[in-house]
mmCIF file of N, CA and C in Angstrom:
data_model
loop_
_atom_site.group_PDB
_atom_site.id
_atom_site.type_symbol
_atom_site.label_atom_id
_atom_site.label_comp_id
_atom_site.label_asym_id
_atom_site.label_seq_id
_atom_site.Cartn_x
_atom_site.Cartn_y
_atom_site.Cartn_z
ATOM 1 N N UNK X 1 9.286 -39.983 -55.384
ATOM 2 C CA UNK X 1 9.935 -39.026 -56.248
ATOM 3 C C UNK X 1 10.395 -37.853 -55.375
ATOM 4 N N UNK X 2 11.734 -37.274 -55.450
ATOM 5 C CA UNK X 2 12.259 -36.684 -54.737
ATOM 6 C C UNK X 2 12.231 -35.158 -55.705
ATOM 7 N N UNK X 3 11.647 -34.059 -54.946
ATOM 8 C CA UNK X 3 11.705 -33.043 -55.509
ATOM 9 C C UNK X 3 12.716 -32.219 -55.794
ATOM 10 N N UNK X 4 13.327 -32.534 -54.622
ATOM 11 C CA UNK X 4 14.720 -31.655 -55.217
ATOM 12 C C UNK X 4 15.401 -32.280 -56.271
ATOM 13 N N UNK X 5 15.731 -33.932 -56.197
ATOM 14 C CA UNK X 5 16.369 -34.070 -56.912
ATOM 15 C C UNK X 5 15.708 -33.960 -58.629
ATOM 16 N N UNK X 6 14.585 -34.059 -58.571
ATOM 17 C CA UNK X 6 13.964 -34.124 -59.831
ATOM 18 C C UNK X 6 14.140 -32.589 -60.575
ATOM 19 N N UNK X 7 14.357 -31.561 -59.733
ATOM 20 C CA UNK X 7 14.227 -30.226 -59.948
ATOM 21 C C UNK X 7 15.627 -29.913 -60.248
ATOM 22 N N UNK X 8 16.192 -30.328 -59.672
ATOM 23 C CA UNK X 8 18.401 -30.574 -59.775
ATOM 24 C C UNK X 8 18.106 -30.966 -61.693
ATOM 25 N N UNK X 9 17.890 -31.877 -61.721
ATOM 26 C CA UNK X 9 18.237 -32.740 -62.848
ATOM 27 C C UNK X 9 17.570 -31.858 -64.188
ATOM 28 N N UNK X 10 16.124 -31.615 -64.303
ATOM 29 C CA UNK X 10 15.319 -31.247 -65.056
ATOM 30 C C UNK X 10 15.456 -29.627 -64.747
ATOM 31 N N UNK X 11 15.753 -29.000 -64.051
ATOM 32 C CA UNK X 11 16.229 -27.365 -64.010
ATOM 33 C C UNK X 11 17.178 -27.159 -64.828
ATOM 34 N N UNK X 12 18.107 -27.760 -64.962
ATOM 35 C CA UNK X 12 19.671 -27.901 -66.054
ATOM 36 C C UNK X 12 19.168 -27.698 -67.206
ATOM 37 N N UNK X 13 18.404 -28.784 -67.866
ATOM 38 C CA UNK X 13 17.520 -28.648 -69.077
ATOM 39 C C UNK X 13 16.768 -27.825 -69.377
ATOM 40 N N UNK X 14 15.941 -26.802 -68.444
ATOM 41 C CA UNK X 14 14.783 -26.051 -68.624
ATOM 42 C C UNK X 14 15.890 -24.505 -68.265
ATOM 43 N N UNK X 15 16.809 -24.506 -67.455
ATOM 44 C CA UNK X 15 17.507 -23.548 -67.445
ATOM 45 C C UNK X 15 17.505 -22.608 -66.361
ATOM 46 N N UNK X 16 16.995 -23.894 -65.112
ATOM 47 C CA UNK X 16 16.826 -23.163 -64.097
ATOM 48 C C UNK X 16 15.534 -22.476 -63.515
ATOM 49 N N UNK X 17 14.575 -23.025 -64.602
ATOM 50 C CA UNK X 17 12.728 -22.822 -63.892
ATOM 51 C C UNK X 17 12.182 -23.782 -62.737
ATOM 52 N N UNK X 18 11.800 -22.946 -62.251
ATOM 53 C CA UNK X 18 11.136 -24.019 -60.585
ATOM 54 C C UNK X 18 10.195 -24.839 -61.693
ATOM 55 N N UNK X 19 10.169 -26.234 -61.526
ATOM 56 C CA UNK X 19 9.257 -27.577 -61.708
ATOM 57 C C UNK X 19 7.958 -26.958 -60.533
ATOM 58 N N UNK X 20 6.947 -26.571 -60.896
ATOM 59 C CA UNK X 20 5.141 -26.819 -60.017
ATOM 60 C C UNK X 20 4.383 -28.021 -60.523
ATOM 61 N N UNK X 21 4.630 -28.891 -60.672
ATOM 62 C CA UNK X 21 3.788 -29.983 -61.024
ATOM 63 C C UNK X 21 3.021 -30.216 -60.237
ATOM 64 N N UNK X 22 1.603 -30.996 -60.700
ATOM 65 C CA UNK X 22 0.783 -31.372 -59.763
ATOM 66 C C UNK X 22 1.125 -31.897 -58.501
ATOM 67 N N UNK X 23 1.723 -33.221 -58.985
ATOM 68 C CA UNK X 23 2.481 -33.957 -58.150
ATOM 69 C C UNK X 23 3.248 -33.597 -56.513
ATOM 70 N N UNK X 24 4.094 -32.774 -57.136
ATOM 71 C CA UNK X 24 4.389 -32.032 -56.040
ATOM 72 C C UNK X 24 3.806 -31.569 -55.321
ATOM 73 N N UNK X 25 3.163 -30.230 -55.798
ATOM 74 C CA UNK X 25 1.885 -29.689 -54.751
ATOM 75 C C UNK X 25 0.752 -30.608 -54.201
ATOM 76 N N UNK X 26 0.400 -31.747 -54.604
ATOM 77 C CA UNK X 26 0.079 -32.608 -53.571
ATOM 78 C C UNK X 26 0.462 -33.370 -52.715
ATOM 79 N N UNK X 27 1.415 -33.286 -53.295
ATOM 80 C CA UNK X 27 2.250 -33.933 -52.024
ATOM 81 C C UNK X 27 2.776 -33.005 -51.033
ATOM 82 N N UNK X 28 3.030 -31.961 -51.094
ATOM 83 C CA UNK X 28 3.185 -30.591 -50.225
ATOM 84 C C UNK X 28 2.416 -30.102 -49.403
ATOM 85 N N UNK X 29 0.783 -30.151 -50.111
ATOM 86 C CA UNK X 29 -0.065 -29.732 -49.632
ATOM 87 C C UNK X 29 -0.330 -31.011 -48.407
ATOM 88 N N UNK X 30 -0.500 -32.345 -48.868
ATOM 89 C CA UNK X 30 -0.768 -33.556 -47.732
ATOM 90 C C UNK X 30 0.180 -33.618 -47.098
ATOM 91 N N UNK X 31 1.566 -33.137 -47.156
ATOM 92 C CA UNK X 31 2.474 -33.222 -45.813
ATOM 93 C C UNK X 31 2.392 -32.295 -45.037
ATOM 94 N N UNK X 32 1.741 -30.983 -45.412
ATOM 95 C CA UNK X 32 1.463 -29.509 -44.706
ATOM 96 C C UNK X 32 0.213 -30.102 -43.687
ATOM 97 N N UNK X 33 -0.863 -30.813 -44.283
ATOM 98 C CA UNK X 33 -2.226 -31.580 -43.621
ATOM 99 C C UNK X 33 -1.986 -32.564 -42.799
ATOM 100 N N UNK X 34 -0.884 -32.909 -42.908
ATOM 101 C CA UNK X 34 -0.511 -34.186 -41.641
ATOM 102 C C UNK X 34 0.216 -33.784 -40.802
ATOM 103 N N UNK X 35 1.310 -32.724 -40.880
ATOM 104 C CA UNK X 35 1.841 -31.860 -39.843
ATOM 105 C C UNK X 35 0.990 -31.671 -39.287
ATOM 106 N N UNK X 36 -0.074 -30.638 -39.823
ATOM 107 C CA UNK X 36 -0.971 -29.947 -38.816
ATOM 108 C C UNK X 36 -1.793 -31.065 -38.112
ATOM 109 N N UNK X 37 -2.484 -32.080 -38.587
ATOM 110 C CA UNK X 37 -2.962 -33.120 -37.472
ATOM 111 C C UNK X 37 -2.291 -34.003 -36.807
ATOM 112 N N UNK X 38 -0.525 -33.924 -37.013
ATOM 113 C CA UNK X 38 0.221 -34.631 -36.174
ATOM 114 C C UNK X 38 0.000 -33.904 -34.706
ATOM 115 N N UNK X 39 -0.066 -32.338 -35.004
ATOM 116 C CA UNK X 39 0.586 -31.560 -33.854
ATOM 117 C C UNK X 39 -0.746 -31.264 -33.542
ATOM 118 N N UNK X 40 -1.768 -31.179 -33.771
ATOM 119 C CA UNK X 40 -3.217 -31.166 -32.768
ATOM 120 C C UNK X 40 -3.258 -32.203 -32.134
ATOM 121 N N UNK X 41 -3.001 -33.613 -32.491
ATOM 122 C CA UNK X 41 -2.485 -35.189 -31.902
ATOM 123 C C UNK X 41 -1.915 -34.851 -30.895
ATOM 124 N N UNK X 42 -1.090 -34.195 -31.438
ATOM 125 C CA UNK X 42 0.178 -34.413 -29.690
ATOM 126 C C UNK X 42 -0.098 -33.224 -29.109
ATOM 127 N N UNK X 43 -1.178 -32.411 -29.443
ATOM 128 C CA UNK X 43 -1.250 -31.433 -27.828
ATOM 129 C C UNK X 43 -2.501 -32.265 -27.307
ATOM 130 N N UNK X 44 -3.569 -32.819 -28.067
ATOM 131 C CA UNK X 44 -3.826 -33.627 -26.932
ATOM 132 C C UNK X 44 -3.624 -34.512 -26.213
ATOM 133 N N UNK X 45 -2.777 -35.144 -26.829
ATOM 134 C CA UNK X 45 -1.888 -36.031 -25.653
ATOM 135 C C UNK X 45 -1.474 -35.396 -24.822
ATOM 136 N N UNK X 46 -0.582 -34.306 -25.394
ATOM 137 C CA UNK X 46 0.128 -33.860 -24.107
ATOM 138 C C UNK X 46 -0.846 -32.827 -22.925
ATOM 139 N N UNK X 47 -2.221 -32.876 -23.402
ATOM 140 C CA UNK X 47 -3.068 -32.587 -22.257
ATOM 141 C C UNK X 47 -3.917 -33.349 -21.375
ATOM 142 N N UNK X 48 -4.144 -34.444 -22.207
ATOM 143 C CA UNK X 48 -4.365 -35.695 -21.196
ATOM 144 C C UNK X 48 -3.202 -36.443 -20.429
ATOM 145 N N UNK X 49 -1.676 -36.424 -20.797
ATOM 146 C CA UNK X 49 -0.835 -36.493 -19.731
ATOM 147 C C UNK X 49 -0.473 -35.653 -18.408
ATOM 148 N N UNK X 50 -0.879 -34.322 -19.080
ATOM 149 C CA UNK X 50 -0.584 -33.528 -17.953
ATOM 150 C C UNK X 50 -2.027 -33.566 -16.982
ATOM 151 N N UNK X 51 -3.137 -33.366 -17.675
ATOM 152 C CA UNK X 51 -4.145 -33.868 -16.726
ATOM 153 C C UNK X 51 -4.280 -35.017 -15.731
ATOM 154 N N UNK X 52 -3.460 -36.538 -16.158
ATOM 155 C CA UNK X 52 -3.639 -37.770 -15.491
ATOM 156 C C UNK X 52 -2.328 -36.750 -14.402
ATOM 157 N N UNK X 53 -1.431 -36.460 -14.752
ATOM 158 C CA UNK X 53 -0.547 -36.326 -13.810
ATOM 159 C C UNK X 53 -0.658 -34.567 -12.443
ATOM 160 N N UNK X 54 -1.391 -34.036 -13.133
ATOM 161 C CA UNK X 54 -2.206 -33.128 -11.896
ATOM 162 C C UNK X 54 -3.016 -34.007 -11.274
ATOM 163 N N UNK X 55 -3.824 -34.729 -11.430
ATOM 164 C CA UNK X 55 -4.474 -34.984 -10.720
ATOM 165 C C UNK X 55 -3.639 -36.228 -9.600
ATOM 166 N N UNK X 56 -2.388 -36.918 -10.168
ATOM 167 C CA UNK X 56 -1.699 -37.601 -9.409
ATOM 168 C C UNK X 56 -1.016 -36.750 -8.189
ATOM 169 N N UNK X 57 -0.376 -35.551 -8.696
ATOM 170 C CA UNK X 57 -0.555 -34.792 -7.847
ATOM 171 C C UNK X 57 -0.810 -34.084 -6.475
ATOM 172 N N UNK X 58 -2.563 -33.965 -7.161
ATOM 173 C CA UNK X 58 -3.551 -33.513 -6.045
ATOM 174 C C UNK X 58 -3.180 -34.498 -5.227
ATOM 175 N N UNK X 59 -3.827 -36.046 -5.523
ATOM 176 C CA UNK X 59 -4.227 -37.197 -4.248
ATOM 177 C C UNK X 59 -2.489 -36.736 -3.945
ATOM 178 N N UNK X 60 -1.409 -36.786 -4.149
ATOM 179 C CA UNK X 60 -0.257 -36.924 -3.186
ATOM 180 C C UNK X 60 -0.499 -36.023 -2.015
ATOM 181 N N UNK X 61 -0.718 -34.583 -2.975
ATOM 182 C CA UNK X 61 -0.800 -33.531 -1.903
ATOM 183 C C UNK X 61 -1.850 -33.561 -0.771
ATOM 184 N N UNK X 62 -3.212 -34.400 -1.049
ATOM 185 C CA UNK X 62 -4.067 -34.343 -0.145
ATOM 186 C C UNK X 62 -3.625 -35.522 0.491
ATOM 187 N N UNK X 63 -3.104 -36.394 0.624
ATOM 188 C CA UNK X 63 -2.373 -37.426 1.349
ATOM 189 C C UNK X 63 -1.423 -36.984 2.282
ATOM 190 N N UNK X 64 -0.754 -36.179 2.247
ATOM 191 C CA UNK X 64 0.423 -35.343 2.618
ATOM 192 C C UNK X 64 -0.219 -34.877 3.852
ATOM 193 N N UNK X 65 -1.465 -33.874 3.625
ATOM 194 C CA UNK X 65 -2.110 -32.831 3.999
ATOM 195 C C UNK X 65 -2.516 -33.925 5.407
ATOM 196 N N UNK X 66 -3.360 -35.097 4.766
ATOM 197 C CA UNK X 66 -3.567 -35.388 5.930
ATOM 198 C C UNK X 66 -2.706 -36.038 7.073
ATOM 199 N N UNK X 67 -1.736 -36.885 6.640
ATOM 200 C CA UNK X 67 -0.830 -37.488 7.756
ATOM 201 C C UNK X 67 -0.078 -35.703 8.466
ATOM 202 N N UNK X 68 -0.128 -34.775 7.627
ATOM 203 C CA UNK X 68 0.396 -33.568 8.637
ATOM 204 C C UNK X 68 -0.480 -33.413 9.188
ATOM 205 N N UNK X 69 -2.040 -33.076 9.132
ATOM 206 C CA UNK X 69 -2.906 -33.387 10.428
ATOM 207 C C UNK X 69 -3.012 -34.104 11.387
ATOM 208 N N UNK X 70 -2.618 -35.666 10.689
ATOM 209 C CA UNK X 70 -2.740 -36.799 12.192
ATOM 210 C C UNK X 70 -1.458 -36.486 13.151
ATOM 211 N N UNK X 71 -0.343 -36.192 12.140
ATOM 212 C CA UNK X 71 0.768 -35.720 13.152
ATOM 213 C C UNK X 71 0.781 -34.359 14.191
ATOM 214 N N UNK X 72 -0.287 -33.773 13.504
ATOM 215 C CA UNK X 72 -0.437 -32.438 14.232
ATOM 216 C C UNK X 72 -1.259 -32.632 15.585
ATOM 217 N N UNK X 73 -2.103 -33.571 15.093
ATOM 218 C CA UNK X 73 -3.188 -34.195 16.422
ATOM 219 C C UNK X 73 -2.397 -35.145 17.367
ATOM 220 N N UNK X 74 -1.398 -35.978 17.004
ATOM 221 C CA UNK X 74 -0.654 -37.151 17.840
ATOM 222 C C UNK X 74 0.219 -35.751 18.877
ATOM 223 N N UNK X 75 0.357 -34.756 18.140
ATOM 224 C CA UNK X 75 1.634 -34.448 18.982
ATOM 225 C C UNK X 75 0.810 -33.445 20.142
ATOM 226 N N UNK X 76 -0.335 -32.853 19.791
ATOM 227 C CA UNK X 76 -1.058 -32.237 20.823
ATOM 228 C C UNK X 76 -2.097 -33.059 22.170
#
């Protein structure tokens, strides 16, 4: 059931009063409750991605670190 349109149709008749039906507000209220645990969902995802990928990171950078040491030692 579509609220606007139900509110379009049945506002004409009533003369232009906002429709609050139960209905609605539960359904308002459970799409307001799933937003909010969509988007706690995806910041932790998006902190366990960014975590797997710091730490991919690090090992590059400490990989790095060391062949510039062995090169630092080959050339002395």
């Amino acid at each position: 059931m579509n609220h606007n349109k139900v509110q379009e149709k049945v506002g004409g008749v009533m003369g232009g009063k906002v429709l609050d039906l139960p209905e609605f507000r539960v359904f308002r209220e459970g799409k307001a409750e799933g937003l909010k645990e969509g988007k706690a969902e995806g910041l932790k995802e998006g902190l366990k991605e960014g975590e797997a990928e710091r730490q991919q990171m690090a090992e590059k950078i400490e990989a790095l670190q060391r062949e510039l040491e062995q090169i630092k030692k080959d050339k002395s």
